[in-house]
Amino acid sequence: MRAALLQAGESRFELGEIPTPEPGPGQVRVRIGGAGACHSDLHILHDPGRRPAAGAEPWILGHENAGWVDALGPGASGFEVGQPVAVFGGWGCGHCPVCLAGEEQLCDPGRWGGIGAPGGYAEAQLVPATRHLVPIDGLDPAEFAPLTDAALTPYRAVRKAMPHLVAGTTAVVIGVGGLGQFGVQLLEVLTPARVVAVELSDAKRKLAAELGADLVLDPAEGDTGAEIRRFAGREGPAAVLDFVGADATIALTLGTVGRKGLAVIVGLGRGSAPFSFVTNGVEAAVTTSNWGSRTELAEVVELARAGTISTRVERRDLTEINEVFDRLASGEIEGRAVLIP
């Protein structure tokens, strides 16, 4: 089968032919209908320290996948060949406490599909168990592949914030890229809060407004923190979701979150900031949010099926993968580029 391979020491993909995997006991092979080009894969391309363990190269990345069941291994059941599915990529060991609680994505990132195991930048992906599949009957795999991360990750973050977001409160979304666009939508759909979006890109600020943000700010102009506090009122934002995670955005997050509010750091920008009584004495809480669970993915699929959230997809052939990641690095992709093998 055709696959985009990342060789050790390289920062560009090369298209090659590799053996099509055959599913073993309990496994399933999915024919890929679309694989989302995620910013976290861009980090892996340019930062060798984020790559999977040595010995697994060449790597096949791609953790935002959807397609059709192509073959079932012995003992695999619950799905039929040809059935459209989304692939939950947060694979765990299946028997530790977090896995047994349904939070497999918290088990071991080295097991994740498209990170530690071959992913979807190929014509097919081998999935270790049918429990990692979510039926998407009636949905286009290429259109809804981004649900598996770009929508799932902000869904989990918004769910964390929901207890804080009662009527009359304000939520802030920092970064309206592939994840932030879903963050704005989900806040609009799931909470009564007013939404402030902070984004450098003109096009993405326009997108945030189209998606329902009540106030859209350019952090390069004026005092963004003061504008947020003015809009939110005396109590300040009840929740701030940072989909960038750089030093500057975390500082903005912790500097604006309101009294007894919640700051959720989602982005992988590797930023940090001091947090103490001196820097934030309003009893705000700070947390991270790591992908989402298989159960949460099924909930996201139902939101999409009902038409309450929408994807903005740019379809590209797998042969264009390097061009896609060049454009992703320069901020030229407004929604999600989906690679079609």
Short mmCIF file of C-alpha atoms in Angstrom, two decimals:
data_model
loop_
_atom_site.label_atom_id
_atom_site.label_comp_id
_atom_site.label_asym_id
_atom_site.label_seq_id
_atom_site.Cartn_x
_atom_site.Cartn_y
_atom_site.Cartn_z
CA MET A 1 0.00 0.00 0.00
CA ARG A 2 1.02 3.64 -0.43
CA ALA A 3 2.12 5.53 2.67
CA ALA A 4 3.80 8.81 3.62
CA LEU A 5 6.92 7.79 5.53
CA LEU A 6 8.95 9.87 7.96
CA GLN A 7 12.51 8.61 8.13
CA ALA A 8 14.74 9.12 11.17
CA GLY A 9 16.56 12.44 11.00
CA GLU A 10 14.28 13.82 8.28
CA SER A 11 11.72 16.63 8.44
CA ARG A 12 9.96 15.83 5.15
CA PHE A 13 7.70 12.94 4.27
CA GLU A 14 8.51 10.60 1.42
CA LEU A 15 5.89 8.60 -0.42
CA GLY A 16 6.63 4.89 -0.55
CA GLU A 17 5.13 1.43 -0.85
CA ILE A 18 4.96 -0.85 2.18
CA PRO A 19 3.20 -4.17 2.80
CA THR A 20 -0.50 -3.86 3.51
CA PRO A 21 -0.99 -4.96 7.14
CA GLU A 22 -3.01 -8.09 7.82
CA PRO A 23 -5.18 -8.01 10.95
CA GLY A 24 -4.35 -10.54 13.63
CA PRO A 25 -6.64 -11.81 16.40
CA GLY A 26 -9.05 -9.08 17.52
CA GLN A 27 -7.58 -6.52 15.12
CA VAL A 28 -9.23 -4.63 12.31
CA ARG A 29 -7.87 -2.99 9.19
CA VAL A 30 -9.43 0.33 8.21
CA ARG A 31 -9.23 1.65 4.67
CA ILE A 32 -8.48 5.33 5.18
CA GLY A 33 -10.95 7.77 3.67
CA GLY A 34 -9.31 10.82 5.20
CA ALA A 35 -6.56 11.72 7.66
CA GLY A 36 -6.45 15.18 9.21
CA ALA A 37 -3.17 17.11 9.11
CA CYS A 38 -2.74 18.09 12.76
CA HIS A 39 -0.43 20.75 14.17
CA SER A 40 0.97 18.23 16.67
CA ASP A 41 2.37 16.27 13.71
CA LEU A 42 4.06 19.49 12.63
CA HIS A 43 5.79 19.55 16.03
CA ILE A 44 6.93 15.95 15.50
CA LEU A 45 8.33 16.86 12.06
CA HIS A 46 10.50 19.65 13.38
CA ASP A 47 11.32 18.50 16.91
CA PRO A 48 13.07 15.09 17.08
CA GLY A 49 12.49 15.05 20.85
CA ARG A 50 8.77 14.57 20.24
CA ARG A 51 9.17 11.57 17.97
CA PRO A 52 8.23 8.02 19.00
CA ALA A 53 10.80 5.69 20.47
CA ALA A 54 13.77 4.73 18.32
CA GLY A 55 13.38 1.52 16.41
CA ALA A 56 9.92 2.33 15.07
CA GLU A 57 11.15 4.26 12.03
CA PRO A 58 10.17 4.98 9.39
CA TRP A 59 7.10 6.40 11.07
CA ILE A 60 3.64 6.69 9.62
CA LEU A 61 2.01 9.61 11.38
CA GLY A 62 -1.64 10.63 11.23
CA HIS A 63 -3.89 10.28 14.28
CA GLU A 64 -7.07 11.94 12.91
CA ASN A 65 -8.51 9.14 10.86
CA ALA A 66 -11.76 7.90 9.42
CA GLY A 67 -12.59 5.41 6.70
CA TRP A 68 -14.20 2.04 6.18
CA VAL A 69 -13.70 -1.33 7.82
CA ASP A 70 -11.58 -3.25 5.33
CA ALA A 71 -10.81 -6.55 7.07
CA LEU A 72 -11.51 -8.13 10.45
CA GLY A 73 -9.03 -10.40 12.20
CA PRO A 74 -10.04 -13.62 13.96
CA GLY A 75 -12.37 -12.88 16.87
CA ALA A 76 -12.96 -9.23 15.90
CA SER A 77 -16.67 -8.48 15.92
CA GLY A 78 -19.27 -5.73 16.15
CA PHE A 79 -18.53 -4.20 12.74
CA GLU A 80 -18.99 -5.21 9.12
CA VAL A 81 -16.61 -4.87 6.20
CA GLY A 82 -17.42 -1.65 4.36
CA GLN A 83 -18.90 0.10 7.40
CA PRO A 84 -17.77 3.74 7.77
CA VAL A 85 -15.96 4.41 11.04
CA ALA A 86 -13.98 7.03 12.88
CA VAL A 87 -10.81 5.74 14.52
CA PHE A 88 -10.25 6.66 18.15
CA GLY A 89 -6.47 7.01 18.31
CA GLY A 90 -5.81 7.17 22.06
CA TRP A 91 -4.96 3.50 22.34
CA GLY A 92 -4.03 2.23 25.79
CA CYS A 93 -3.02 -1.06 27.33
CA GLY A 94 -6.66 -1.84 28.11
CA HIS A 95 -6.17 -3.07 31.67
CA CYS A 96 -4.64 -0.28 33.82
CA PRO A 97 -6.90 1.91 36.01
CA VAL A 98 -7.31 4.75 33.49
CA CYS A 99 -8.06 2.32 30.65
CA LEU A 100 -10.62 0.46 32.73
CA ALA A 101 -12.22 3.82 33.54
CA GLY A 102 -12.60 4.54 29.81
CA GLU A 103 -9.75 7.08 29.64
CA GLU A 104 -7.33 5.13 27.44
CA GLN A 105 -5.81 8.29 25.99
CA LEU A 106 -4.23 8.91 29.42
CA CYS A 107 -2.49 5.51 29.50
CA ASP A 108 0.63 5.79 27.32
CA PRO A 109 1.09 8.15 24.33
CA GLY A 110 3.66 5.67 23.02
CA ARG A 111 0.75 3.39 22.13
CA TRP A 112 -1.33 6.01 20.32
CA GLY A 113 -2.26 5.36 16.70
CA GLY A 114 -0.29 7.71 14.48
CA ILE A 115 2.22 8.44 17.25
CA GLY A 116 3.73 5.22 18.58
CA ALA A 117 1.92 2.93 16.16
CA PRO A 118 1.40 3.40 12.39
CA GLY A 119 -1.22 6.02 11.61
CA GLY A 120 -3.44 7.18 8.80
CA TYR A 121 -1.10 8.86 6.33
CA ALA A 122 -1.46 5.69 4.29
CA GLU A 123 -4.05 3.74 2.37
CA ALA A 124 -4.90 1.61 5.41
CA GLN A 125 -4.36 1.53 9.16
CA LEU A 126 -4.21 -1.48 11.45
CA VAL A 127 -6.31 -0.87 14.59
CA PRO A 128 -5.62 -3.16 17.57
CA ALA A 129 -9.25 -3.64 18.65
CA THR A 130 -12.75 -2.82 17.48
CA ARG A 131 -13.35 -0.89 20.71
CA HIS A 132 -11.32 1.91 19.10
CA LEU A 133 -13.87 2.36 16.31
CA VAL A 134 -16.90 4.66 16.37
CA PRO A 135 -19.60 4.09 13.74
CA ILE A 136 -20.21 7.11 11.51
CA ASP A 137 -22.93 5.66 9.30
CA GLY A 138 -24.22 8.36 6.98
CA LEU A 139 -21.17 10.61 7.41
CA ASP A 140 -18.35 11.19 4.93
CA PRO A 141 -15.07 9.87 6.42
CA ALA A 142 -13.01 12.61 4.73
CA GLU A 143 -15.33 15.31 6.02
CA PHE A 144 -15.44 14.00 9.56
CA ALA A 145 -11.92 12.67 10.15
CA PRO A 146 -11.13 15.94 12.05
CA LEU A 147 -13.77 15.00 14.63
CA THR A 148 -11.31 12.51 16.10
CA ASP A 149 -8.95 15.22 17.39
CA ALA A 150 -9.72 18.75 16.17
CA ALA A 151 -13.23 18.45 17.60
CA LEU A 152 -12.65 15.82 20.31
CA THR A 153 -9.85 17.70 22.09
CA PRO A 154 -11.78 20.98 22.52
CA TYR A 155 -14.91 19.01 23.42
CA ARG A 156 -13.13 17.56 26.43
CA ALA A 157 -11.74 20.99 27.35
CA VAL A 158 -15.16 22.63 27.07
CA ARG A 159 -16.72 19.89 29.19
CA LYS A 160 -14.18 20.65 31.91
CA ALA A 161 -15.22 24.30 31.78
CA MET A 162 -18.98 23.79 31.58
CA PRO A 163 -19.65 23.83 35.36
CA HIS A 164 -18.16 27.35 35.43
CA LEU A 165 -20.06 28.66 32.43
CA VAL A 166 -23.49 29.56 33.70
CA ALA A 167 -25.71 32.28 32.24
CA GLY A 168 -24.07 35.68 32.28
CA THR A 169 -20.48 34.39 32.26
CA THR A 170 -17.75 34.82 29.67
CA ALA A 171 -15.47 32.21 28.09
CA VAL A 172 -12.29 33.02 26.21
CA VAL A 173 -10.79 30.98 23.35
CA ILE A 174 -7.16 31.75 22.55
CA GLY A 175 -6.21 30.53 19.07
CA VAL A 176 -8.84 29.82 16.42
CA GLY A 177 -6.93 27.25 14.39
CA GLY A 178 -7.91 23.64 13.77
CA LEU A 179 -8.96 23.09 17.40
CA GLY A 180 -10.03 26.59 18.39
CA GLN A 181 -12.65 26.77 15.66
CA PHE A 182 -14.39 23.80 17.26
CA GLY A 183 -13.85 25.35 20.69
CA VAL A 184 -15.88 28.39 19.65
CA GLN A 185 -18.64 26.22 18.18
CA LEU A 186 -18.84 23.94 21.20
CA LEU A 187 -19.01 26.82 23.65
CA GLU A 188 -21.87 28.28 21.60
CA VAL A 189 -23.71 24.95 21.45
CA LEU A 190 -23.12 23.61 24.95
CA THR A 191 -23.04 26.70 27.19
CA PRO A 192 -24.89 29.99 27.64
CA ALA A 193 -21.62 31.91 28.03
CA ARG A 194 -20.54 34.82 25.88
CA VAL A 195 -17.45 33.93 23.86
CA VAL A 196 -14.33 35.99 23.27
CA ALA A 197 -11.92 34.76 20.59
CA VAL A 198 -8.27 35.89 20.46
CA GLU A 199 -6.45 35.24 17.19
CA LEU A 200 -3.60 36.83 15.20
CA SER A 201 -4.83 35.83 11.74
CA ASP A 202 -7.33 38.13 10.02
CA ALA A 203 -8.97 35.20 8.23
CA LYS A 204 -9.31 33.17 11.42
CA ARG A 205 -10.73 36.14 13.33
CA LYS A 206 -13.36 36.44 10.61
CA LEU A 207 -14.04 32.71 10.94
CA ALA A 208 -14.45 33.06 14.73
CA ALA A 209 -17.05 35.77 14.21
CA GLU A 210 -18.89 33.61 11.66
CA LEU A 211 -18.92 30.75 14.16
CA GLY A 212 -20.61 32.92 16.77
CA ALA A 213 -17.92 34.59 18.88
CA ASP A 214 -19.33 37.68 20.59
CA LEU A 215 -16.02 39.54 20.62
CA VAL A 216 -12.98 38.90 18.43
CA LEU A 217 -9.60 40.39 19.36
CA ASP A 218 -6.25 40.74 17.62
CA PRO A 219 -3.53 40.29 20.30
CA ALA A 220 -1.17 42.40 18.19
CA GLU A 221 -3.37 45.46 18.70
CA GLY A 222 -3.93 47.19 22.01
CA ASP A 223 -4.11 45.64 25.47
CA THR A 224 -5.86 42.33 24.87
CA GLY A 225 -6.07 41.47 28.57
CA ALA A 226 -7.71 44.80 29.38
CA GLU A 227 -10.21 44.33 26.54
CA ILE A 228 -11.12 40.86 27.83
CA ARG A 229 -11.55 42.10 31.40
CA ARG A 230 -13.64 45.04 30.22
CA PHE A 231 -15.94 42.76 28.26
CA ALA A 232 -16.19 40.10 30.98
CA GLY A 233 -16.94 42.55 33.76
CA ARG A 234 -15.84 42.62 37.38
CA GLU A 235 -15.79 38.84 37.84
CA GLY A 236 -13.58 38.26 34.82
CA PRO A 237 -13.84 35.29 32.44
CA ALA A 238 -15.24 32.17 34.07
CA ALA A 239 -13.08 30.03 31.77
CA VAL A 240 -10.13 30.60 29.46
CA LEU A 241 -9.19 27.89 26.95
CA ASP A 242 -5.69 28.25 25.50
CA PHE A 243 -5.34 26.31 22.25
CA VAL A 244 -1.82 27.64 21.64
CA GLY A 245 0.07 26.93 24.86
CA ALA A 246 2.98 29.31 24.23
CA ASP A 247 4.54 31.54 26.90
CA ALA A 248 2.62 34.61 25.73
CA THR A 249 -0.75 32.90 25.53
CA ILE A 250 -0.40 31.17 28.90
CA ALA A 251 0.53 34.51 30.45
CA LEU A 252 -2.61 36.02 28.90
CA THR A 253 -4.67 33.06 30.13
CA LEU A 254 -3.50 33.29 33.73
CA GLY A 255 -3.63 37.07 33.68
CA THR A 256 -7.28 37.25 32.65
CA VAL A 257 -9.04 34.22 34.18
CA GLY A 258 -11.58 35.46 36.68
CA ARG A 259 -12.33 34.78 40.31
CA LYS A 260 -12.81 31.04 40.95
CA GLY A 261 -12.55 30.52 37.19
CA LEU A 262 -10.85 27.77 35.23
CA ALA A 263 -7.84 28.04 32.91
CA VAL A 264 -7.43 25.09 30.53
CA ILE A 265 -4.10 24.73 28.73
CA VAL A 266 -4.67 22.68 25.58
CA GLY A 267 -2.05 23.80 23.05
CA LEU A 268 1.36 22.17 22.66
CA GLY A 269 3.40 25.37 22.44
CA ARG A 270 5.55 24.27 25.40
CA GLY A 271 5.04 27.53 27.24
CA SER A 272 4.94 27.97 30.99
CA ALA A 273 4.19 30.70 33.48
CA PRO A 274 4.45 31.14 37.25
CA PHE A 275 1.23 30.49 39.10
CA SER A 276 0.97 31.33 42.76
CA PHE A 277 -1.02 33.42 45.20
CA VAL A 278 1.09 36.41 44.19
CA THR A 279 0.45 36.02 40.45
CA ASN A 280 -3.15 34.87 40.79
CA GLY A 281 -4.91 35.34 44.10
CA VAL A 282 -8.46 34.86 42.80
CA GLU A 283 -8.68 31.12 43.53
CA ALA A 284 -8.70 30.23 39.85
CA ALA A 285 -7.82 26.67 38.91
CA VAL A 286 -5.40 25.67 36.16
CA THR A 287 -5.51 22.35 34.33
CA THR A 288 -4.43 20.72 31.10
CA SER A 289 -6.66 18.70 28.81
CA ASN A 290 -5.37 15.65 26.96
CA TRP A 291 -7.20 14.64 23.78
CA GLY A 292 -10.48 12.90 24.75
CA SER A 293 -11.96 9.50 25.46
CA ARG A 294 -13.64 7.09 23.07
CA THR A 295 -16.96 7.84 24.81
CA GLU A 296 -16.44 11.56 24.24
CA LEU A 297 -15.65 10.90 20.58
CA ALA A 298 -18.99 9.10 20.20
CA GLU A 299 -20.67 12.17 21.70
CA VAL A 300 -18.84 14.46 19.25
CA VAL A 301 -20.00 12.28 16.36
CA GLU A 302 -23.59 12.66 17.52
CA LEU A 303 -23.21 16.45 17.63
CA ALA A 304 -21.93 16.37 14.05
CA ARG A 305 -24.68 14.01 12.98
CA ALA A 306 -27.24 16.44 14.38
CA GLY A 307 -25.63 19.31 12.48
CA THR A 308 -24.83 21.31 15.61
CA ILE A 309 -21.11 21.48 14.80
CA SER A 310 -19.56 21.65 11.35
CA THR A 311 -16.17 20.96 9.85
CA ARG A 312 -14.31 23.15 7.37
CA VAL A 313 -12.27 20.73 5.35
CA GLU A 314 -9.71 21.27 2.64
CA ARG A 315 -9.25 17.96 0.81
CA ARG A 316 -5.76 17.19 -0.47
CA ASP A 317 -4.22 14.09 -2.01
CA LEU A 318 -1.69 12.25 0.13
CA THR A 319 0.96 13.10 -2.47
CA GLU A 320 0.63 16.76 -1.40
CA ILE A 321 1.49 16.05 2.23
CA ASN A 322 4.69 18.12 2.34
CA GLU A 323 2.98 21.11 0.76
CA VAL A 324 0.12 20.77 3.25
CA PHE A 325 2.49 20.82 6.22
CA ASP A 326 4.39 23.79 4.77
CA ARG A 327 1.10 25.70 4.59
CA LEU A 328 0.12 24.52 8.06
CA ALA A 329 3.42 25.86 9.43
CA SER A 330 2.81 29.26 7.85
CA GLY A 331 -0.77 29.48 9.16
CA GLU A 332 -2.40 29.35 5.72
CA ILE A 333 -4.93 26.60 6.51
CA GLU A 334 -8.05 28.05 8.13
CA GLY A 335 -9.94 24.87 8.99
CA ARG A 336 -8.49 21.41 8.58
CA ALA A 337 -6.58 19.92 5.67
CA VAL A 338 -7.54 16.28 5.20
CA LEU A 339 -5.24 13.99 3.27
CA ILE A 340 -6.90 11.50 0.95
CA PRO A 341 -4.77 8.42 0.11
#
